[in-house]
mmCIF file with all atom_site columns, C-alpha atoms in Angstrom:
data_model
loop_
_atom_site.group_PDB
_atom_site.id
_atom_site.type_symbol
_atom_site.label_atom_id
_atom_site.label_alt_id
_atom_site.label_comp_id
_atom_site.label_asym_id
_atom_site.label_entity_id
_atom_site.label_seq_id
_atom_site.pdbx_PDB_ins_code
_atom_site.Cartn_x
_atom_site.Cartn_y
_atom_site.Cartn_z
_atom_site.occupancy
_atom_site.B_iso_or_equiv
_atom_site.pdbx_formal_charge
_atom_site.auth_seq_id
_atom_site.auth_comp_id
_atom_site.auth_asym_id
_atom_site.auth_atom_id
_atom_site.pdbx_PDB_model_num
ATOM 1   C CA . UNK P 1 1   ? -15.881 -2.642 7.626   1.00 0.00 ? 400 UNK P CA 1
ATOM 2   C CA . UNK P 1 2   ? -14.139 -0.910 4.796   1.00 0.00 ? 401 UNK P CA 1
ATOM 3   C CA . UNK P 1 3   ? -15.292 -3.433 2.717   1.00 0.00 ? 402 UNK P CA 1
ATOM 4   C CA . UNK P 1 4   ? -19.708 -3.007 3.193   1.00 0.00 ? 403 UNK P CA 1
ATOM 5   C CA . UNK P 1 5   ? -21.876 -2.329 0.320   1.00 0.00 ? 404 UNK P CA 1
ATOM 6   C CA . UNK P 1 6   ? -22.096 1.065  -1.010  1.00 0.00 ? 405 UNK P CA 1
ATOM 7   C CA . UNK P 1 7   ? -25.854 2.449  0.620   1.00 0.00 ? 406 UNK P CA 1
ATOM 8   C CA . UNK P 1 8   ? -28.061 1.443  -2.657  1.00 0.00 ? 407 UNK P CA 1
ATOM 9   C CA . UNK P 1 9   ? -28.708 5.100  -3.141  1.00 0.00 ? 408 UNK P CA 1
ATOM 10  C CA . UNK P 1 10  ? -24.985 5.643  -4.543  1.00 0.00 ? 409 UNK P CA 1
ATOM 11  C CA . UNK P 1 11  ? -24.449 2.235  -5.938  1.00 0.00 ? 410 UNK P CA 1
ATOM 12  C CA . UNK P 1 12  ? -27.379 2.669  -7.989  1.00 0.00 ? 411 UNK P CA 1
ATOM 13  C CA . UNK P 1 13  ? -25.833 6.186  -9.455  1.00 0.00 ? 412 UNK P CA 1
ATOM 14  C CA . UNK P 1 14  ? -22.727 4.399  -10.105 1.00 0.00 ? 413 UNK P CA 1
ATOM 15  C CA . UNK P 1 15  ? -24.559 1.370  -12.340 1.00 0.00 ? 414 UNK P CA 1
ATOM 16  C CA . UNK P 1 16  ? -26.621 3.187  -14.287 1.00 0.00 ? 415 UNK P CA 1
ATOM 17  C CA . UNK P 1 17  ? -23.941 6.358  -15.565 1.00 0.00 ? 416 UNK P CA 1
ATOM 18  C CA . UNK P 1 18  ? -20.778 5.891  -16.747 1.00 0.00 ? 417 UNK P CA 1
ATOM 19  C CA . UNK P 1 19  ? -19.886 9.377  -17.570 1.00 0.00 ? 418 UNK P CA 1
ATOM 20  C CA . UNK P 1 20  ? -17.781 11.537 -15.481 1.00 0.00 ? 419 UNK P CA 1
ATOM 21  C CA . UNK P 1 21  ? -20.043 14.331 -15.285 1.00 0.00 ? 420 UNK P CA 1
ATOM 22  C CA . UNK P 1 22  ? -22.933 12.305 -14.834 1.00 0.00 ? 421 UNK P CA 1
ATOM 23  C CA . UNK P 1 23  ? -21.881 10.498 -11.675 1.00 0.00 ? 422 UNK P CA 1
ATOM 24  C CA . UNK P 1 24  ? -20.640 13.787 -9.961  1.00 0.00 ? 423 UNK P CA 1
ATOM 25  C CA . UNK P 1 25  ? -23.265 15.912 -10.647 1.00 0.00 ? 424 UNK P CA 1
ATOM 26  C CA . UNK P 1 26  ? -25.503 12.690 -9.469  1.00 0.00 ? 425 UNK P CA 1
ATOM 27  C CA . UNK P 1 27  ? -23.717 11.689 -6.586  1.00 0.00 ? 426 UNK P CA 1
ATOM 28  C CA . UNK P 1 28  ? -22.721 14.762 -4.350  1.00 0.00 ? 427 UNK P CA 1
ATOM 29  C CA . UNK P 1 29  ? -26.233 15.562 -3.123  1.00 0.00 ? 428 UNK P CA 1
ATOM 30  C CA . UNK P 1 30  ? -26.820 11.516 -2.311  1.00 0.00 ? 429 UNK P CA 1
ATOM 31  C CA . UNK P 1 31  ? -23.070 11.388 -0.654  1.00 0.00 ? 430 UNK P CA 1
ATOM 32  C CA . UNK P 1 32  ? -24.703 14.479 1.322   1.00 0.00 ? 431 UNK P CA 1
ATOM 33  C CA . UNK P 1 33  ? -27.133 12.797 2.847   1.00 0.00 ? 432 UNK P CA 1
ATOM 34  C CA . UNK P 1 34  ? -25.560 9.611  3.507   1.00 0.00 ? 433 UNK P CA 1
ATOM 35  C CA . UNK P 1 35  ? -23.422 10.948 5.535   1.00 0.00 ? 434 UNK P CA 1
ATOM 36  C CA . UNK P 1 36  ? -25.517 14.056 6.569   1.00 0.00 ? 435 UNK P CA 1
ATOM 37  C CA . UNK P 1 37  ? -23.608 16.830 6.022   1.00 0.00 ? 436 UNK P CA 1
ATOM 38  C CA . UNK P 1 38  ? -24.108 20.159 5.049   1.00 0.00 ? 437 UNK P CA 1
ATOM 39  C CA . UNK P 1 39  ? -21.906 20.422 1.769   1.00 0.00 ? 438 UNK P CA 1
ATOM 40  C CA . UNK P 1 40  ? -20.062 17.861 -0.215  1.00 0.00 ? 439 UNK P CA 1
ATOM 41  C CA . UNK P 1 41  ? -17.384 19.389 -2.837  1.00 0.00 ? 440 UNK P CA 1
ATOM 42  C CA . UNK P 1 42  ? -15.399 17.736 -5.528  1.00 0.00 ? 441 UNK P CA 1
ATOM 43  C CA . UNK P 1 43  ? -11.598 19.535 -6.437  1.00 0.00 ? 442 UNK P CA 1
ATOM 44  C CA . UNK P 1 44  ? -10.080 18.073 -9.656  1.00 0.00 ? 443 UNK P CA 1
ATOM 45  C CA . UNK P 1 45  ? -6.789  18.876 -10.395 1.00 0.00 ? 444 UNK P CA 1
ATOM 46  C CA . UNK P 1 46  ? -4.149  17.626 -12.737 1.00 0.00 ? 445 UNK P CA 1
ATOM 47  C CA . UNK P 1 47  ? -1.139  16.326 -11.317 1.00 0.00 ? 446 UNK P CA 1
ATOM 48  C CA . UNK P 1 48  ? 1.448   17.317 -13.820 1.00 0.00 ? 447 UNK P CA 1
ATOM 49  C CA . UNK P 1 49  ? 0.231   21.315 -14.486 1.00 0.00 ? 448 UNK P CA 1
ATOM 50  C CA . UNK P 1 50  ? -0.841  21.489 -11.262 1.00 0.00 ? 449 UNK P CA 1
ATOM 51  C CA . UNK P 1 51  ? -4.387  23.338 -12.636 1.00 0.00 ? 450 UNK P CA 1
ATOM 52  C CA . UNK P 1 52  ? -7.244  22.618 -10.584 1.00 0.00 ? 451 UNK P CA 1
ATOM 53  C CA . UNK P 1 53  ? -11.182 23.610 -9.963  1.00 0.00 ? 452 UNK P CA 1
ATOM 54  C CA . UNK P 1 54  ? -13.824 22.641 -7.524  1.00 0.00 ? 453 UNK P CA 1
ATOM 55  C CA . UNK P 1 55  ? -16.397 21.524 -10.588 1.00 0.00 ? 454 UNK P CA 1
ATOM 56  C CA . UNK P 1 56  ? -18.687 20.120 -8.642  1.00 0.00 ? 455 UNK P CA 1
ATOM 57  C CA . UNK P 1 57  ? -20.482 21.276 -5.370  1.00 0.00 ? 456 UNK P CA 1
ATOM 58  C CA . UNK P 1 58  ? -23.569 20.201 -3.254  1.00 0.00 ? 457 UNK P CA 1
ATOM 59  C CA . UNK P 1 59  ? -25.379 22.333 -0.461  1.00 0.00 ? 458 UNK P CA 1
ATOM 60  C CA . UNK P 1 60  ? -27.806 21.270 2.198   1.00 0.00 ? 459 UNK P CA 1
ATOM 61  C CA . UNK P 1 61  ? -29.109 25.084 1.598   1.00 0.00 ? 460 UNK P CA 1
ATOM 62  C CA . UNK P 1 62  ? -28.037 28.358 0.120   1.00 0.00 ? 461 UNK P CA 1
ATOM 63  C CA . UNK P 1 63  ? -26.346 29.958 3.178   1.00 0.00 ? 462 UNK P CA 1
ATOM 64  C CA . UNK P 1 64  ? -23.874 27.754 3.050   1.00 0.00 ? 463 UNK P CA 1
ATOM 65  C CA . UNK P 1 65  ? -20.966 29.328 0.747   1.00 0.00 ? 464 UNK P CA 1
ATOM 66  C CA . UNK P 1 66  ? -20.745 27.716 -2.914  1.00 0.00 ? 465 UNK P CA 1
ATOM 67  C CA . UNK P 1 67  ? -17.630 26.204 -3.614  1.00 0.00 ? 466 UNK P CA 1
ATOM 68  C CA . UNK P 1 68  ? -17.998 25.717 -7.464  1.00 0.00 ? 467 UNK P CA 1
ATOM 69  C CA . UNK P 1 69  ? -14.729 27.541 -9.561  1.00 0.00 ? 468 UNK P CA 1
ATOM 70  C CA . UNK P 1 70  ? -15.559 27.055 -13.252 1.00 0.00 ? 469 UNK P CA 1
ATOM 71  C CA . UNK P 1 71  ? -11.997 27.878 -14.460 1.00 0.00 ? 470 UNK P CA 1
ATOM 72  C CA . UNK P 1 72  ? -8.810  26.192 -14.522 1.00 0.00 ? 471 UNK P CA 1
ATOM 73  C CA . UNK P 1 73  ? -6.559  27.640 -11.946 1.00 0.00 ? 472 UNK P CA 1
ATOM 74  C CA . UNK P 1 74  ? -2.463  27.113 -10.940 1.00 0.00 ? 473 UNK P CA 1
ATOM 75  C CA . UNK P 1 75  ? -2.638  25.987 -7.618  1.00 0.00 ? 474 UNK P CA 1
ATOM 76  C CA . UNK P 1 76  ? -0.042  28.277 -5.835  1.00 0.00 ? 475 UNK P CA 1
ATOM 77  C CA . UNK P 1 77  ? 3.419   27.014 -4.579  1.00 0.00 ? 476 UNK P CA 1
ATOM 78  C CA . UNK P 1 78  ? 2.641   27.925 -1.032  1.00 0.00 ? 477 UNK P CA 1
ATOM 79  C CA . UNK P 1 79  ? -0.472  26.029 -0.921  1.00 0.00 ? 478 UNK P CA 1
ATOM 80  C CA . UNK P 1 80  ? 1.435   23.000 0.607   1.00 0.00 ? 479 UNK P CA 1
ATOM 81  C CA . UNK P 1 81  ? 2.719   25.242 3.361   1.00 0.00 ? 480 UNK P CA 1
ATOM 82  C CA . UNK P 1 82  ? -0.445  26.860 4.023   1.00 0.00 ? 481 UNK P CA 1
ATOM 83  C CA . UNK P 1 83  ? -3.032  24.013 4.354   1.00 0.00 ? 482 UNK P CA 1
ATOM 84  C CA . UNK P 1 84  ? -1.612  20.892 5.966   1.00 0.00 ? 483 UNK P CA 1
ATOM 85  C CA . UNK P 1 85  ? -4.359  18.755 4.261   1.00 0.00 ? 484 UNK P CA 1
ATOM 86  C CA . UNK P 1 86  ? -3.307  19.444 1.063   1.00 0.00 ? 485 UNK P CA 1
ATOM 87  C CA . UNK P 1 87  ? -0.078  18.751 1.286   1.00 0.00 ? 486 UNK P CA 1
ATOM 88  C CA . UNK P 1 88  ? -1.200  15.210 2.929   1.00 0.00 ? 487 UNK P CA 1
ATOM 89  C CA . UNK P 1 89  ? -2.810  14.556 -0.342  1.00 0.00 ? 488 UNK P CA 1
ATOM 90  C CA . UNK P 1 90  ? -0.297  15.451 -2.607  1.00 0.00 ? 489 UNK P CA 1
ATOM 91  C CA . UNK P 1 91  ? 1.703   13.035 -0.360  1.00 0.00 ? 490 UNK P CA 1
ATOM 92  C CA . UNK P 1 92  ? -0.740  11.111 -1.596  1.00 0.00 ? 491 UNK P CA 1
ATOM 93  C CA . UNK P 1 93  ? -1.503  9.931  2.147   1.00 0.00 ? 492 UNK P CA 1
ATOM 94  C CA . UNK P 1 94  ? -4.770  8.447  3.560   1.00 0.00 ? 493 UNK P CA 1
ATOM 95  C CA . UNK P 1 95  ? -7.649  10.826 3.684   1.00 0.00 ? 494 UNK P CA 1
ATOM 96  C CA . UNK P 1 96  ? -8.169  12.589 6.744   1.00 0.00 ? 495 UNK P CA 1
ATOM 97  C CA . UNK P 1 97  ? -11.147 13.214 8.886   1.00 0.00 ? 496 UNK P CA 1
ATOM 98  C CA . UNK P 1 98  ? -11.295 16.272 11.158  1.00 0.00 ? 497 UNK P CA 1
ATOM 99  C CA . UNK P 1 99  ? -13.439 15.902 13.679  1.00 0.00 ? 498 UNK P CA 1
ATOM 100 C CA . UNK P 1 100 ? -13.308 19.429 14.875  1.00 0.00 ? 499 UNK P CA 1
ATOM 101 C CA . UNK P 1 101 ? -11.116 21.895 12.880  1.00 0.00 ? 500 UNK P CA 1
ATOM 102 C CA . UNK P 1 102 ? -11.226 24.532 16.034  1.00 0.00 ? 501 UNK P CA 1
ATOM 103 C CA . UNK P 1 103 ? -9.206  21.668 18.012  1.00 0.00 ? 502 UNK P CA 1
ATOM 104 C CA . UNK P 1 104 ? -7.566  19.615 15.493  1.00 0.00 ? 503 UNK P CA 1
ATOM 105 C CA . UNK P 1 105 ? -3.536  19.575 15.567  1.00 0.00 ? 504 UNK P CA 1
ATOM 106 C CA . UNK P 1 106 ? -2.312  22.367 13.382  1.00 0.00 ? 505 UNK P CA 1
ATOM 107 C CA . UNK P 1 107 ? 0.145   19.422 11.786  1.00 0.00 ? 506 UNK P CA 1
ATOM 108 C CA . UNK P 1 108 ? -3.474  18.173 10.241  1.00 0.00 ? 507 UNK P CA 1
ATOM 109 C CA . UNK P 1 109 ? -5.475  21.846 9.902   1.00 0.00 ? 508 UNK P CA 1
ATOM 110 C CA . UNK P 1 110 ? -4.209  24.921 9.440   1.00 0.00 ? 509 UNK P CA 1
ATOM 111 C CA . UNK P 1 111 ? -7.167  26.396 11.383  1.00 0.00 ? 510 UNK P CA 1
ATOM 112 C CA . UNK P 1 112 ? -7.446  30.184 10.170  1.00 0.00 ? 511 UNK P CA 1
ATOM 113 C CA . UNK P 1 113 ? -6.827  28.788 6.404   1.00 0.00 ? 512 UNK P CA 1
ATOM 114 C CA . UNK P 1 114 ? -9.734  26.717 6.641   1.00 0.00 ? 513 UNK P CA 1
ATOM 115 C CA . UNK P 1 115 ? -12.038 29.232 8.472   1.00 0.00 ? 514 UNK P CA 1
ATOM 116 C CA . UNK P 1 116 ? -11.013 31.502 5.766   1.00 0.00 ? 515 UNK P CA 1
ATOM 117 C CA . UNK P 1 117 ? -11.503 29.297 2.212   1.00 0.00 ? 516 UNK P CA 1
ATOM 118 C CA . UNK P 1 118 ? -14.283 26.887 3.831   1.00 0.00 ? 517 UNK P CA 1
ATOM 119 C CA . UNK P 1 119 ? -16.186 27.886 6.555   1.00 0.00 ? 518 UNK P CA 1
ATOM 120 C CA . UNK P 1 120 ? -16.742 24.297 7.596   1.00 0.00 ? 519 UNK P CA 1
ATOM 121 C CA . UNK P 1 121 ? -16.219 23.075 11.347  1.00 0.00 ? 520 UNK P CA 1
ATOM 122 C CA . UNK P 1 122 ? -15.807 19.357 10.251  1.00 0.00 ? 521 UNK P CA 1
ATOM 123 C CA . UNK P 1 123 ? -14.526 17.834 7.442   1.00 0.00 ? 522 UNK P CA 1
ATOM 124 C CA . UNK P 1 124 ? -13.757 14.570 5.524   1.00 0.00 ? 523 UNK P CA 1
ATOM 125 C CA . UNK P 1 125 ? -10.345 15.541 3.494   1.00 0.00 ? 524 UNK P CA 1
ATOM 126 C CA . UNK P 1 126 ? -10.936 12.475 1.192   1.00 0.00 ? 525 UNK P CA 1
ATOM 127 C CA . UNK P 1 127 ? -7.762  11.778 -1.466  1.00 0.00 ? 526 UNK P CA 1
ATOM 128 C CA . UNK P 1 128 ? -8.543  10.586 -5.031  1.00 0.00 ? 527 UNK P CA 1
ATOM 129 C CA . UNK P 1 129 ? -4.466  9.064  -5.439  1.00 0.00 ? 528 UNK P CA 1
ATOM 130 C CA . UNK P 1 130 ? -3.506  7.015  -8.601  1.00 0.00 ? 529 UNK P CA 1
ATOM 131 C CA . UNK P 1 131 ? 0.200   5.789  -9.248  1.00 0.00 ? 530 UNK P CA 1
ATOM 132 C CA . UNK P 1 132 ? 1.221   8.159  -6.604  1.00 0.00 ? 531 UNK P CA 1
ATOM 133 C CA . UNK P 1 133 ? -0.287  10.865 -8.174  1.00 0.00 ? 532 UNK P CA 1
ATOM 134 C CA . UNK P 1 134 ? -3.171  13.449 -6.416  1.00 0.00 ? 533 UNK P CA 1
ATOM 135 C CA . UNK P 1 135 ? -6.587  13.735 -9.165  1.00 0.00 ? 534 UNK P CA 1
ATOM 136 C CA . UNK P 1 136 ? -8.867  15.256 -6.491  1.00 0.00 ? 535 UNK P CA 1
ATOM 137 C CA . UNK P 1 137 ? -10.240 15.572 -3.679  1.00 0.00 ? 536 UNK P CA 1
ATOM 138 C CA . UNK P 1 138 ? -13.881 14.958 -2.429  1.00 0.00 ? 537 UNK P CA 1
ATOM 139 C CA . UNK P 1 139 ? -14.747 16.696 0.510   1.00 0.00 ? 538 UNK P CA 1
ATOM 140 C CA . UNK P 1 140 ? -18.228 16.356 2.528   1.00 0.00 ? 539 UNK P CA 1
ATOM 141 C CA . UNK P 1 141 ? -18.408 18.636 5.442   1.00 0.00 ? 540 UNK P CA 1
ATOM 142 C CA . UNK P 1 142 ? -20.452 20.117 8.536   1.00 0.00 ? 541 UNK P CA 1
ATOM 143 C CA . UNK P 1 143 ? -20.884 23.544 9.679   1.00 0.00 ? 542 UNK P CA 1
ATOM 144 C CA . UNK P 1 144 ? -21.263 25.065 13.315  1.00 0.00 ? 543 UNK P CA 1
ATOM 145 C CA . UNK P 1 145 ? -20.908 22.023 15.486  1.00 0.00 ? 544 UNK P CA 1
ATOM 146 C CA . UNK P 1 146 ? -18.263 19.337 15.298  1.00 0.00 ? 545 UNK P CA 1
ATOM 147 C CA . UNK P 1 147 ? -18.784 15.585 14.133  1.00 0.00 ? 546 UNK P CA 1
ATOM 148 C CA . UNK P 1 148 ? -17.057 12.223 14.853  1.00 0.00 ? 547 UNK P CA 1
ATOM 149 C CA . UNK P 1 149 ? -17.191 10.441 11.464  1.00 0.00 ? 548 UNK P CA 1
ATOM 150 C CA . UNK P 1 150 ? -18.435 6.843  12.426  1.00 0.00 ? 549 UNK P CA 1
ATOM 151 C CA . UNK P 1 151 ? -17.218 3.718  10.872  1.00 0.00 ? 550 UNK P CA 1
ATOM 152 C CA . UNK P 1 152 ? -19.790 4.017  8.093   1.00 0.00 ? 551 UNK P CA 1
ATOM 153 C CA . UNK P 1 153 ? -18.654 7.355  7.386   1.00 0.00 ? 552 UNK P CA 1
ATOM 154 C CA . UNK P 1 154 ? -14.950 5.951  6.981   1.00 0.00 ? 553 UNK P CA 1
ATOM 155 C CA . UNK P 1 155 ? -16.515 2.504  4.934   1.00 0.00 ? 554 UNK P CA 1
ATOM 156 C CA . UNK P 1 156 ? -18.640 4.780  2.382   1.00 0.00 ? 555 UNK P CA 1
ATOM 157 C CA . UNK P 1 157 ? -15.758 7.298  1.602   1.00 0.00 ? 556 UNK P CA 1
ATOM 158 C CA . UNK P 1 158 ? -13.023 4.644  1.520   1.00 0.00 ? 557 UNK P CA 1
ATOM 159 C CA . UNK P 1 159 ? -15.344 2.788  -1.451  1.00 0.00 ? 558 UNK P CA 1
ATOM 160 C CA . UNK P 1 160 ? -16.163 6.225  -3.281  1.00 0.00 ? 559 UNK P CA 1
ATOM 161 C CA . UNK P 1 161 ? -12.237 7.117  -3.162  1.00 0.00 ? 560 UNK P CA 1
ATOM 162 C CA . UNK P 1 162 ? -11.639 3.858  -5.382  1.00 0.00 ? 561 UNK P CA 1
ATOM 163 C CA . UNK P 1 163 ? -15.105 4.820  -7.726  1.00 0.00 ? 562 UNK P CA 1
ATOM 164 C CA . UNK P 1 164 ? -14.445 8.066  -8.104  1.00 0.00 ? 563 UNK P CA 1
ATOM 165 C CA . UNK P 1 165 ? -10.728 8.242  -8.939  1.00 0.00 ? 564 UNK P CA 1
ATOM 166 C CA . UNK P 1 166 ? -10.683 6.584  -12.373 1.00 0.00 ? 565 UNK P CA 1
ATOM 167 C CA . UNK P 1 167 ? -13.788 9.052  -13.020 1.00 0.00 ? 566 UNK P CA 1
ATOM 168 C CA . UNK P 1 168 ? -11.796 12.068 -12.003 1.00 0.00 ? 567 UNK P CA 1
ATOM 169 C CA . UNK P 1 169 ? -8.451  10.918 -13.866 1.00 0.00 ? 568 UNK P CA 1
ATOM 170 C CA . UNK P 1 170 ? -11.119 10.633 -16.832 1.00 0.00 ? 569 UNK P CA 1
ATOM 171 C CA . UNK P 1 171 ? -12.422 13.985 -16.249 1.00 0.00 ? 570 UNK P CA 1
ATOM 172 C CA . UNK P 1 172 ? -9.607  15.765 -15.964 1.00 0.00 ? 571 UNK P CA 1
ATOM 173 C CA . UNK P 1 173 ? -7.462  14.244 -18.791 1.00 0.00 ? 572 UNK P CA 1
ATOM 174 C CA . UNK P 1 174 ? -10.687 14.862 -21.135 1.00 0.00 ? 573 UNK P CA 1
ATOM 175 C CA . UNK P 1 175 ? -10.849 18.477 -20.046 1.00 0.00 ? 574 UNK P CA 1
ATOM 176 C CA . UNK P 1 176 ? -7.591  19.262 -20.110 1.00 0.00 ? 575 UNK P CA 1
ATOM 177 C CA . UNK P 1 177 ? -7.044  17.720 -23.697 1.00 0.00 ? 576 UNK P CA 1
ATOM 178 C CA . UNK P 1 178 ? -10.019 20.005 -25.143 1.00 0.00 ? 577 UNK P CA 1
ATOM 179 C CA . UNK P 1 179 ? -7.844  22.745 -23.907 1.00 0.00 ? 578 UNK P CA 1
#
């Protein structure tokens, strides 16, 4: 199943841009409704300086909190400890979909860390890896009721996480060079 055609509506966004900012800004809202959720954020980060930002963020409607961070900012050294998804990424492990974060293991979601910086009751924790190496992290999500992610839901994001990551290494090696 991992291996279905992209819906047309994102397959057409990747053929016809090739820049970075272009295909973000094009395909969050799409990815949105795909897989109907509520908000779909992209986190780019480089791996050796450990400077991140959410540039990128799509919302069903404007009560749901804005995720977008404009500046470059040190991830802190705790972060790890504090949100058990994160440190799965920079593990560099498979992305992670939490069905419910209000009854998910706290060895996958640290559940008052996520209330707290997201809001979000379900969540696809999806890991842009190259080499090893974490670039970002694109993150579609559901507020007030939980969700089982289906087998689409796992084929789409599995496809976007091999798309996407060469755009985000791009990204953030372009950004961080015009530093």
């Amino acid at each position: 199943m991992n291996d279905l055609a992209l819906p047309e509506t994102i397959q057409s966004i990747l053929d016809k841009h090739i820049e970075p900012d272009a295909v973000f800004s094009a395909i969050l809202p799409v990815v949105g409704d795909v897989l109907g959720c509520d908000r779909c954020f992209l986190y780019l980060r480089n791996p050796q300086t450990r400077l991140g930002k959410v540039a990128y963020c799509w919302r069903r409607h404007q009560d749901i909190p804005d995720m977008i961070n404009s500046e470059w900012n040190l991830e802190p050294v705790s972060l790890p400890e504090e949100d058990p998804l994160f440190a799965a990424a920079l593990r560099t492990e498979a992305s992670v979909y939490v069905e419910d974060v209000e009854t998910a293991s706290p060895k996958v979601v640290n559940k008052e860390f996520e209330r707290k910086n997201f809001g979000h009751r379900a969540l696809i924790h999806a890991h842009l890896c190259q080499d090893g190496q974490l670039w970002g992290i694109l993150q579609p999500c559901v507020f007030g009721e939980k969700r089982i992610w289906s087998d689409f839901d796992h084929a789409v994001m599995t496809q976007l996480e091999r798309e996407l990551t060469p755009l985000a290494i791009t990204y953030v090696t372009a950004e961080q060079n015009s530093m």
